[in-house]
Amino acid sequence: AGRWAKAMTILREFEEKSGTPIGKLRQVADAMSVEMHAGLASENGSKLKMLISYVDNLPTGDEHGLFYALDLGGTNFRVLRVQLGGKEGRVVKQEFTEVSIPHELMVGSSDELFDFIAAELAKFVATEGEGFHLSAGRQRELGFTFSFPVKQLSISSGTLIKWTKGFSIDDAVGQDVVAELTKAMERKGLDMRVSALVNDTIGTLAGGRYFNNDVVAAVILGTGTNAAYVERANAIPKWHGLLPKSGEMVINMEWGNFRSSHLPLTEYDHALDIESLNVGEQIFEKIISGMYLGDIVRRVLLKMAEEAAFFGDIVPPKLKVPFILRTPEMSAMHHDTSPDLKVVGSKLKDILGISSTSLKTRKVVVELCNIVATRGARLSAAGILGILKKLGRDTVKEGEKQRTVIAMDGGLFEHYTEFSTCLESTLSELLGEEVADTIVIEHANDGSGIGASLLAASHSQYP
Ligand code: ADP
Ligand code: MG
């Protein structure tokens, strides 16, 4: 009984430290909006890079022709081709393929990574068949979605600032990733031009806008997390270029790197950060996104095992292995509705080697998953409120019919139902009923691929 009480003390303490009462969420939202201003004011003015994307026009629907897109940004990469038919035909046909990236390539050399990607792309191009037509005499064109922080130099070039999400390829940092990809395509004999370099948030925003005119922001909740939105160009003091004709500029916030004294960080988060590949960086991402949630659960369970013999006298050795408990498994346990929590039982056994757990123990594991997911979801909602505040869309103006759509994508949002429902209900709670009725979160299923190909089309070398 003493052990159980001790374990519960650890759990309750974690719960308390990671609490997200509504007042705290408002502080986080305010801090997000303050940092957005600071990041727009000057280079390195904030933890939020607020990167200028060079996308000053979102898709109109007139885009026409065959375009490719390549999405690199997590554990998989996707290649896509679309035949665009303008306002009438829209997306006439699309095909894609997904390839997982061998782990050694994520920490190897730039050439190895880009050679692998170019080779897969070349294979995919070779399967181009009926329904896809490249106009005579034209070169194939590609929208490259590269979801790591990039200092954009133009719509079709940019240098890698740093890796995130478990990638670490030193010789690529500071390089123009489009030049790297282009050289690799040349090495493979693939004749293709990269006409747009974007990240997944920009791609999702562009894809979202193509289907819905009210889309003004995009949020990714997948392996990592990030957001982008449409800013008024004259509200970007650090922009010294010509004001775009549209008067608008899409900003890639890189919000994963947000941090604030208002964030409810615990000892487990500090330990995770210190043992990570990017110490001190991406703190918001490390408490919200799919790469990390499962590992936070593991860390709390390990403490309960070590200090309160929660799983018996022996600390299960596998519980000490970083990232052994992945977020999809955590999510499966969290969603277990069977009376004896048999999914939880089998996951604990299969992943952590902990057999014959009691129902009481399993219930605690579910509760822990809930605490970790709830914090992540509520903080994501607070981040979105920060953007809405910056846009002045967190209130409704008298007599104005206002509609704001946020395009959302990423495996965490898509598959972790407890997470996404909590996010949506928290956002409503923060906004109040009247404003909440004007805000829509739209799941843009792989909108980023289509979005990148649309941007490739609107930035084509051919008139
Ligand atoms: P990426 O972010 O790598 O580009 P995705 O948007 O597909 O790719 O997101 C994949 C991530 O989503 C995984 O790393 C995982 O963290 C999370 N995820 C995938 N499936 C689930 C699931 N069933 N439950 C919770 N999280 C999931
Ligand atoms: Mg992705």
Coordinates of C-alpha atoms and ligand atoms in Angstrom, one line a residue:
A1 CA 0.0 0.0 0.0
G2 CA 2.9 2.3 0.7
R3 CA 4.2 1.7 -2.8
W4 CA 0.9 2.5 -4.4
A5 CA 0.6 5.7 -2.4
K6 CA 4.1 6.7 -3.4
A7 CA 3.4 6.0 -7.1
M8 CA 0.2 8.1 -6.8
T9 CA 2.1 10.9 -5.3
I10 CA 4.5 10.9 -8.3
L11 CA 1.5 10.9 -10.7
R12 CA -0.3 13.7 -8.9
E13 CA 2.7 15.8 -8.7
F14 CA 3.3 15.4 -12.4
E15 CA -0.4 16.2 -13.0
E16 CA -0.2 19.3 -11.0
K17 CA 3.0 20.6 -12.6
S18 CA 1.7 20.0 -16.1
G19 CA -1.6 21.6 -15.4
T20 CA -3.1 24.0 -18.0
P21 CA -5.9 26.0 -16.3
I22 CA -7.6 28.4 -18.6
G23 CA -5.8 31.4 -17.1
K24 CA -2.4 29.9 -17.9
L25 CA -3.5 29.1 -21.4
R26 CA -4.5 32.8 -21.9
Q27 CA -1.0 33.8 -20.7
V28 CA 0.6 31.3 -23.2
A29 CA -1.6 32.8 -26.0
D30 CA -0.6 36.3 -25.1
A31 CA 3.0 35.4 -25.0
M32 CA 2.7 33.7 -28.4
S33 CA 1.2 36.8 -29.9
V34 CA 3.9 39.0 -28.2
E35 CA 6.6 36.8 -29.6
M36 CA 5.0 36.9 -33.1
H37 CA 5.3 40.7 -33.0
A38 CA 8.9 40.5 -31.9
G39 CA 9.9 37.9 -34.5
L40 CA 8.4 40.0 -37.3
A41 CA 10.1 43.2 -36.0
S42 CA 13.7 42.0 -36.4
E43 CA 15.8 39.1 -37.4
N44 CA 16.6 37.1 -34.2
G45 CA 14.1 39.3 -32.4
S46 CA 12.4 36.2 -30.9
K47 CA 12.5 32.5 -30.3
L48 CA 9.9 32.5 -33.0
K49 CA 11.8 32.9 -36.3
M50 CA 8.6 34.1 -38.1
L51 CA 10.3 33.2 -41.4
I52 CA 9.3 35.0 -44.6
S53 CA 8.2 32.4 -47.1
Y54 CA 8.2 34.5 -50.3
V55 CA 4.7 33.2 -50.9
D56 CA 2.8 36.4 -51.4
N57 CA 0.0 34.8 -53.4
L58 CA -2.0 31.7 -52.5
P59 CA -3.6 29.4 -55.1
T60 CA -6.5 30.9 -57.0
G61 CA -7.8 27.8 -58.8
D62 CA -6.5 28.8 -62.2
E63 CA -3.4 26.5 -61.8
H64 CA -3.0 24.3 -64.8
G65 CA -0.8 21.4 -65.9
L66 CA 1.3 18.5 -64.6
F67 CA 3.3 19.1 -61.4
Y68 CA 5.2 17.1 -58.9
A69 CA 5.6 17.5 -55.2
L70 CA 8.0 16.0 -52.7
D71 CA 7.4 16.1 -49.0
L72 CA 10.4 15.6 -46.6
G73 CA 9.9 16.3 -43.0
G74 CA 9.6 13.3 -40.8
T75 CA 10.0 9.6 -40.8
N76 CA 8.5 9.2 -44.3
F77 CA 8.7 11.1 -47.4
R78 CA 6.0 11.4 -50.0
V79 CA 6.1 12.0 -53.7
L80 CA 3.1 13.2 -55.5
R81 CA 2.0 14.1 -59.0
V82 CA -1.1 16.1 -59.9
Q83 CA -2.7 17.1 -63.1
L84 CA -4.3 20.4 -62.5
G85 CA -7.2 21.5 -64.7
G86 CA -7.8 25.1 -63.7
K87 CA -11.1 26.4 -62.3
E88 CA -13.2 23.9 -64.2
G89 CA -11.1 20.7 -63.9
R90 CA -9.5 21.4 -60.5
V91 CA -7.4 18.4 -59.4
V92 CA -8.0 16.2 -62.4
K93 CA -5.8 13.3 -61.3
Q94 CA -3.3 12.7 -58.5
E95 CA -1.0 9.8 -57.5
F96 CA 1.4 9.5 -54.7
T97 CA 3.8 7.1 -53.1
E98 CA 5.3 7.1 -49.6
V99 CA 8.8 5.8 -48.7
S100 CA 10.2 5.5 -45.2
I101 CA 13.6 7.0 -44.7
P102 CA 16.3 4.6 -43.4
H103 CA 17.4 5.8 -40.0
E104 CA 21.1 5.9 -41.0
L105 CA 20.3 8.4 -43.7
M106 CA 18.8 10.8 -41.1
V107 CA 22.1 11.1 -39.4
G108 CA 24.5 10.6 -42.3
S109 CA 25.7 12.9 -45.0
S110 CA 23.8 15.4 -47.2
D111 CA 24.7 13.7 -50.4
E112 CA 23.5 10.3 -49.2
L113 CA 20.1 11.7 -48.1
F114 CA 19.5 13.6 -51.3
D115 CA 20.7 10.8 -53.5
F116 CA 18.2 8.5 -51.9
I117 CA 15.4 11.0 -52.3
A118 CA 16.3 11.7 -56.0
A119 CA 16.5 8.0 -56.7
E120 CA 13.0 7.4 -55.3
L121 CA 11.7 10.4 -57.1
A122 CA 13.2 9.2 -60.4
K123 CA 11.5 5.8 -59.9
F124 CA 8.2 7.5 -59.3
V125 CA 8.5 9.7 -62.4
A126 CA 9.2 6.6 -64.4
T127 CA 5.7 5.3 -63.6
E128 CA 4.0 8.4 -64.9
G129 CA 1.1 7.1 -67.1
E130 CA -2.3 7.8 -68.4
G131 CA -4.0 11.0 -67.3
F132 CA -0.9 13.0 -66.9
H133 CA 0.3 15.3 -69.6
L134 CA 3.4 17.4 -69.7
S135 CA 3.1 20.1 -72.3
A136 CA 5.4 19.6 -75.2
G137 CA 8.9 21.0 -74.7
R138 CA 8.5 21.6 -71.0
Q139 CA 10.6 20.5 -68.2
R140 CA 8.9 18.8 -65.2
E141 CA 8.5 21.0 -62.2
L142 CA 8.4 20.2 -58.6
G143 CA 7.2 21.8 -55.3
F144 CA 9.6 20.8 -52.6
T145 CA 8.1 20.6 -49.1
F146 CA 11.0 20.6 -46.7
S147 CA 9.7 20.8 -43.1
F148 CA 12.7 22.0 -41.2
P149 CA 13.6 25.7 -40.4
V150 CA 14.9 27.3 -43.6
K151 CA 16.1 30.8 -44.3
Q152 CA 14.3 31.4 -47.5
L153 CA 16.3 33.3 -50.2
S154 CA 13.6 33.3 -52.8
I155 CA 10.5 31.2 -53.5
S156 CA 12.8 28.5 -54.8
S157 CA 15.9 28.6 -52.7
G158 CA 16.8 28.6 -49.0
T159 CA 19.4 27.5 -46.6
L160 CA 18.9 25.0 -43.8
I161 CA 19.1 26.8 -40.4
K162 CA 19.0 23.6 -38.3
W163 CA 17.6 20.1 -38.2
T164 CA 14.8 19.0 -35.8
K165 CA 12.8 15.9 -35.2
G166 CA 15.7 13.5 -34.9
F167 CA 17.5 14.5 -38.1
S168 CA 21.1 15.5 -37.8
I169 CA 23.2 15.8 -40.9
D170 CA 25.9 18.4 -40.2
D171 CA 27.2 19.1 -43.7
A172 CA 23.7 20.1 -44.8
V173 CA 23.3 22.9 -42.3
G174 CA 23.8 26.3 -44.0
Q175 CA 23.4 24.7 -47.5
D176 CA 20.7 25.6 -50.0
V177 CA 18.5 22.5 -49.9
V178 CA 17.2 23.1 -53.4
A179 CA 20.7 23.2 -54.8
E180 CA 21.4 20.0 -52.9
L181 CA 18.3 18.3 -54.3
T182 CA 19.0 19.6 -57.8
K183 CA 22.5 18.3 -57.8
A184 CA 21.3 14.9 -56.7
M185 CA 18.6 14.8 -59.4
E186 CA 21.3 15.6 -62.0
R187 CA 23.5 12.8 -60.6
K188 CA 20.5 10.5 -61.2
G189 CA 19.8 11.9 -64.7
L190 CA 16.4 13.2 -63.6
D191 CA 15.4 16.3 -65.6
M192 CA 13.3 18.3 -63.1
R193 CA 13.2 21.9 -61.8
V194 CA 12.4 22.8 -58.3
S195 CA 10.1 25.8 -58.7
A196 CA 8.9 26.2 -55.1
L197 CA 10.5 25.5 -51.8
V198 CA 8.0 25.5 -48.9
N199 CA 7.5 23.8 -45.6
D200 CA 4.5 21.6 -44.7
T201 CA 2.7 24.4 -43.0
I202 CA 2.9 26.6 -46.1
G203 CA 1.9 23.7 -48.3
T204 CA -1.1 23.0 -46.0
L205 CA -2.1 26.6 -46.1
A206 CA -1.9 26.8 -49.9
G207 CA -3.7 23.5 -50.3
G208 CA -6.3 24.6 -47.7
R209 CA -6.9 27.9 -49.5
Y210 CA -7.3 26.2 -52.9
F211 CA -10.4 24.4 -51.5
N212 CA -11.6 27.0 -49.1
N213 CA -11.2 30.8 -49.4
D214 CA -11.5 31.4 -45.6
V215 CA -8.3 29.5 -44.8
V216 CA -5.9 32.0 -43.1
A217 CA -3.6 29.7 -41.1
A218 CA -2.3 26.2 -41.0
V219 CA -1.1 24.1 -38.1
I220 CA 0.8 20.8 -38.3
L221 CA 0.6 18.4 -35.4
G222 CA 2.6 15.3 -36.5
T223 CA 6.1 14.1 -35.6
G224 CA 6.8 17.8 -34.9
T225 CA 4.6 20.9 -34.8
N226 CA 4.5 24.2 -36.6
A227 CA 2.2 26.9 -37.9
A228 CA 2.0 29.4 -40.7
Y229 CA -0.5 32.2 -41.5
V230 CA -1.2 35.0 -43.8
E231 CA 0.2 38.3 -42.6
R232 CA -0.2 41.9 -43.9
A233 CA 3.1 42.7 -45.6
N234 CA 3.2 46.1 -44.0
A235 CA 3.0 44.5 -40.6
I236 CA 6.5 42.9 -41.1
P237 CA 9.0 45.5 -40.1
K238 CA 12.0 43.2 -40.8
W239 CA 10.9 42.9 -44.5
H240 CA 12.9 45.4 -46.5
G241 CA 12.0 44.1 -50.0
L242 CA 9.3 45.6 -52.2
L243 CA 5.8 45.3 -50.9
P244 CA 4.1 42.5 -52.7
K245 CA 1.1 43.5 -54.9
S246 CA -1.2 41.4 -52.9
G247 CA -0.2 43.2 -49.8
E248 CA 0.2 39.9 -48.1
M249 CA 3.0 37.5 -47.1
V250 CA 2.8 34.0 -45.7
I251 CA 4.8 33.6 -42.5
N252 CA 6.3 30.3 -41.4
M253 CA 6.3 30.8 -37.6
E254 CA 8.4 27.8 -36.6
W255 CA 6.3 27.8 -33.5
G256 CA 7.9 24.5 -32.3
N257 CA 10.7 26.7 -30.9
F258 CA 8.3 28.8 -28.9
R259 CA 9.1 28.9 -25.2
S260 CA 7.7 31.0 -22.3
S261 CA 7.9 31.0 -18.5
H262 CA 4.2 30.3 -18.6
L263 CA 4.7 26.9 -20.2
P264 CA 4.0 24.1 -17.6
L265 CA 7.3 22.3 -17.8
T266 CA 8.2 19.4 -15.5
E267 CA 11.3 17.6 -14.4
Y268 CA 10.5 15.0 -17.1
D269 CA 10.5 17.6 -19.8
H270 CA 13.8 19.0 -18.7
A271 CA 15.4 15.6 -18.7
L272 CA 14.0 14.8 -22.2
D273 CA 15.3 18.1 -23.5
I274 CA 18.8 17.6 -22.0
E275 CA 19.0 14.1 -23.5
S276 CA 17.8 15.3 -26.9
L277 CA 19.7 16.0 -30.2
N278 CA 18.7 19.7 -29.9
V279 CA 19.1 20.7 -26.3
G280 CA 17.3 23.9 -25.3
E281 CA 15.5 24.1 -28.6
Q282 CA 12.0 23.3 -29.8
I283 CA 10.6 23.3 -26.2
F284 CA 7.0 23.9 -27.3
E285 CA 7.4 21.0 -29.8
K286 CA 8.8 18.8 -27.1
I287 CA 5.7 19.0 -25.0
I288 CA 3.2 18.9 -27.8
S289 CA 4.2 16.8 -30.7
G290 CA 4.0 13.1 -31.7
M291 CA 7.7 12.5 -31.5
Y292 CA 7.8 13.2 -27.8
L293 CA 4.5 12.5 -26.1
G294 CA 5.1 8.8 -25.7
D295 CA 8.5 9.3 -24.3
I296 CA 7.1 11.7 -21.6
V297 CA 4.7 8.9 -20.5
R298 CA 7.7 6.5 -20.4
R299 CA 9.7 8.8 -18.3
V300 CA 7.0 9.2 -15.7
L301 CA 6.4 5.5 -15.6
L302 CA 10.1 4.9 -15.1
K303 CA 10.1 7.2 -12.1
M304 CA 7.1 5.4 -10.7
A305 CA 8.9 2.1 -11.2
E306 CA 12.2 3.2 -9.8
E307 CA 10.9 5.1 -6.8
A308 CA 7.7 3.3 -6.0
A309 CA 8.2 -0.2 -7.4
F310 CA 5.1 0.5 -9.5
F311 CA 5.7 -2.6 -11.7
G312 CA 7.1 -4.8 -8.9
D313 CA 10.5 -5.1 -7.3
I314 CA 12.4 -5.1 -10.6
V315 CA 12.4 -2.0 -12.7
P316 CA 11.4 -3.3 -16.2
P317 CA 14.7 -2.8 -18.2
K318 CA 12.9 -1.7 -21.4
L319 CA 11.4 1.2 -19.6
K320 CA 14.8 2.7 -19.6
V321 CA 15.1 2.7 -23.4
P322 CA 14.5 6.2 -24.8
F323 CA 11.6 6.5 -27.3
I324 CA 10.7 2.8 -26.9
L325 CA 7.1 3.9 -26.2
R326 CA 5.9 5.7 -29.3
T327 CA 3.0 8.1 -29.4
P328 CA 0.8 5.8 -31.6
E329 CA 1.1 3.1 -28.9
M330 CA 0.3 5.6 -26.2
S331 CA -2.7 6.7 -28.2
A332 CA -3.8 3.1 -28.6
M333 CA -3.7 2.7 -24.8
H334 CA -5.4 5.9 -24.2
H335 CA -8.3 4.9 -26.5
D336 CA -8.7 1.5 -25.0
T337 CA -12.4 1.0 -24.2
S338 CA -12.4 -2.6 -23.2
P339 CA -13.6 -3.3 -19.7
D340 CA -10.3 -4.9 -18.6
L341 CA -8.1 -2.5 -20.6
K342 CA -6.7 -5.4 -22.6
V343 CA -5.0 -3.1 -25.2
V344 CA -3.1 -1.4 -22.3
G345 CA -2.2 -4.8 -20.9
S346 CA -0.8 -6.1 -24.2
K347 CA 1.1 -2.9 -25.1
L348 CA 2.8 -2.9 -21.7
K349 CA 3.7 -6.5 -22.3
D350 CA 4.8 -6.3 -25.9
I351 CA 6.6 -3.0 -25.8
L352 CA 7.9 -2.8 -22.2
G353 CA 8.0 -6.4 -21.3
I354 CA 5.7 -5.9 -18.3
S355 CA 3.4 -8.9 -18.0
S356 CA 0.3 -9.6 -16.0
T357 CA -0.6 -6.0 -14.9
S358 CA -3.6 -5.4 -12.8
L359 CA -6.6 -3.4 -14.0
K360 CA -5.8 -0.8 -11.3
T361 CA -2.3 -0.4 -12.8
R362 CA -3.6 -0.2 -16.3
K363 CA -6.1 2.5 -15.3
V364 CA -3.2 4.6 -14.0
V365 CA -1.4 4.2 -17.3
V366 CA -4.4 5.5 -19.1
E367 CA -4.7 8.4 -16.7
L368 CA -1.1 9.3 -17.3
C369 CA -1.6 9.2 -21.1
N370 CA -4.5 11.5 -20.6
I371 CA -2.5 14.0 -18.6
V372 CA 0.3 14.1 -21.2
A373 CA -2.1 14.4 -24.2
T374 CA -4.3 16.9 -22.5
R375 CA -1.4 19.3 -21.8
G376 CA -0.2 19.0 -25.4
A377 CA -3.7 19.5 -26.8
R378 CA -4.6 22.5 -24.6
L379 CA -1.3 24.2 -25.3
S380 CA -1.8 23.7 -29.0
A381 CA -5.2 25.4 -28.6
A382 CA -3.5 28.3 -26.7
G383 CA -1.0 28.6 -29.6
I384 CA -3.8 28.9 -32.1
L385 CA -5.5 31.5 -29.9
G386 CA -2.2 33.5 -30.1
I387 CA -2.4 33.5 -33.9
L388 CA -6.1 34.5 -33.8
K389 CA -5.2 37.4 -31.5
K390 CA -2.4 38.5 -33.8
L391 CA -4.9 38.5 -36.7
G392 CA -7.5 40.3 -34.7
R393 CA -9.9 37.4 -35.2
D394 CA -10.3 36.4 -31.5
T395 CA -13.3 38.7 -31.3
V396 CA -16.2 39.4 -33.6
K397 CA -16.9 42.8 -34.9
E398 CA -20.4 44.1 -34.6
G399 CA -22.4 43.4 -37.7
E400 CA -19.6 41.7 -39.6
K401 CA -20.0 38.2 -41.0
Q402 CA -16.6 36.7 -40.2
R403 CA -15.3 33.2 -40.9
T404 CA -11.9 32.0 -40.1
V405 CA -10.7 28.6 -41.2
I406 CA -7.5 26.9 -39.9
A407 CA -6.2 24.1 -41.9
M408 CA -4.8 21.3 -39.7
D409 CA -2.7 18.3 -40.7
G410 CA -0.4 15.8 -39.2
G411 CA -0.6 12.2 -37.9
L412 CA -1.1 13.3 -34.3
F413 CA -4.1 15.4 -35.0
E414 CA -5.5 12.9 -37.5
H415 CA -5.2 9.8 -35.5
Y416 CA -5.1 10.8 -31.8
T417 CA -8.8 11.5 -31.3
E418 CA -8.6 12.3 -27.6
F419 CA -5.9 14.9 -28.5
S420 CA -7.9 16.5 -31.3
T421 CA -11.2 16.6 -29.5
C422 CA -9.5 18.1 -26.5
L423 CA -7.8 20.7 -28.7
E424 CA -11.1 21.7 -30.3
S425 CA -13.0 21.9 -27.1
T426 CA -10.3 23.9 -25.4
L427 CA -10.2 26.4 -28.3
S428 CA -14.0 26.9 -28.0
E429 CA -13.6 27.3 -24.3
L430 CA -10.9 30.0 -24.8
L431 CA -12.9 31.8 -27.5
G432 CA -16.4 31.7 -26.0
E433 CA -19.4 30.5 -27.9
E434 CA -20.0 33.6 -30.1
V435 CA -16.4 33.8 -31.5
A436 CA -16.0 30.0 -31.5
D437 CA -18.9 29.8 -34.0
T438 CA -16.8 31.8 -36.5
I439 CA -13.7 29.7 -36.3
V440 CA -13.5 26.4 -38.1
I441 CA -10.7 23.8 -37.8
E442 CA -10.5 21.9 -41.0
H443 CA -8.6 18.7 -41.4
A444 CA -6.6 19.1 -44.5
N445 CA -5.7 15.6 -45.2
D446 CA -2.3 15.7 -46.9
G447 CA -3.1 19.2 -48.2
S448 CA 0.6 20.0 -48.1
G449 CA 1.5 17.9 -51.1
I450 CA -1.3 19.4 -53.2
G451 CA -0.4 22.8 -51.8
A452 CA 3.3 22.4 -52.8
S453 CA 2.3 21.4 -56.4
L454 CA 0.0 24.3 -56.6
L455 CA 2.8 26.7 -55.6
A456 CA 5.1 25.0 -58.1
A457 CA 2.4 25.8 -60.7
S458 CA 2.0 29.4 -59.7
H459 CA 5.8 29.9 -59.7
S460 CA 6.4 27.9 -62.9
Q461 CA 9.1 29.0 -65.3
Y462 CA 6.5 28.9 -68.1
P463 CA 4.0 31.8 -68.4
Ligands
ADP1 P1 5.4 13.8 -40.3 O1 5.0 14.7 -39.2 O2 6.5 12.9 -39.9 O3 5.6 14.5 -41.6 P2 2.7 12.7 -40.1 O4 2.0 14.0 -40.2 O5 2.1 11.5 -40.8 O6 4.2 12.8 -40.5 O7 2.8 12.4 -38.6 C1 3.4 11.2 -38.1 C2 3.4 11.3 -36.6 O8 2.1 11.3 -36.1 C3 4.1 10.1 -36.0 O9 5.4 10.4 -35.8 C4 3.4 10.0 -34.7 O10 4.0 10.7 -33.7 C5 2.0 10.6 -34.9 N1 1.0 9.5 -35.1 C6 0.8 8.7 -36.1 N2 -0.2 7.8 -35.9 C7 -0.6 8.1 -34.6 C8 -1.6 7.6 -33.8 N3 -2.4 6.5 -34.2 N4 -1.8 8.1 -32.6 C9 -1.1 9.2 -32.2 N5 -0.1 9.7 -32.9 C10 0.1 9.2 -34.1
MG2 MG 4.5 15.8 -42.6

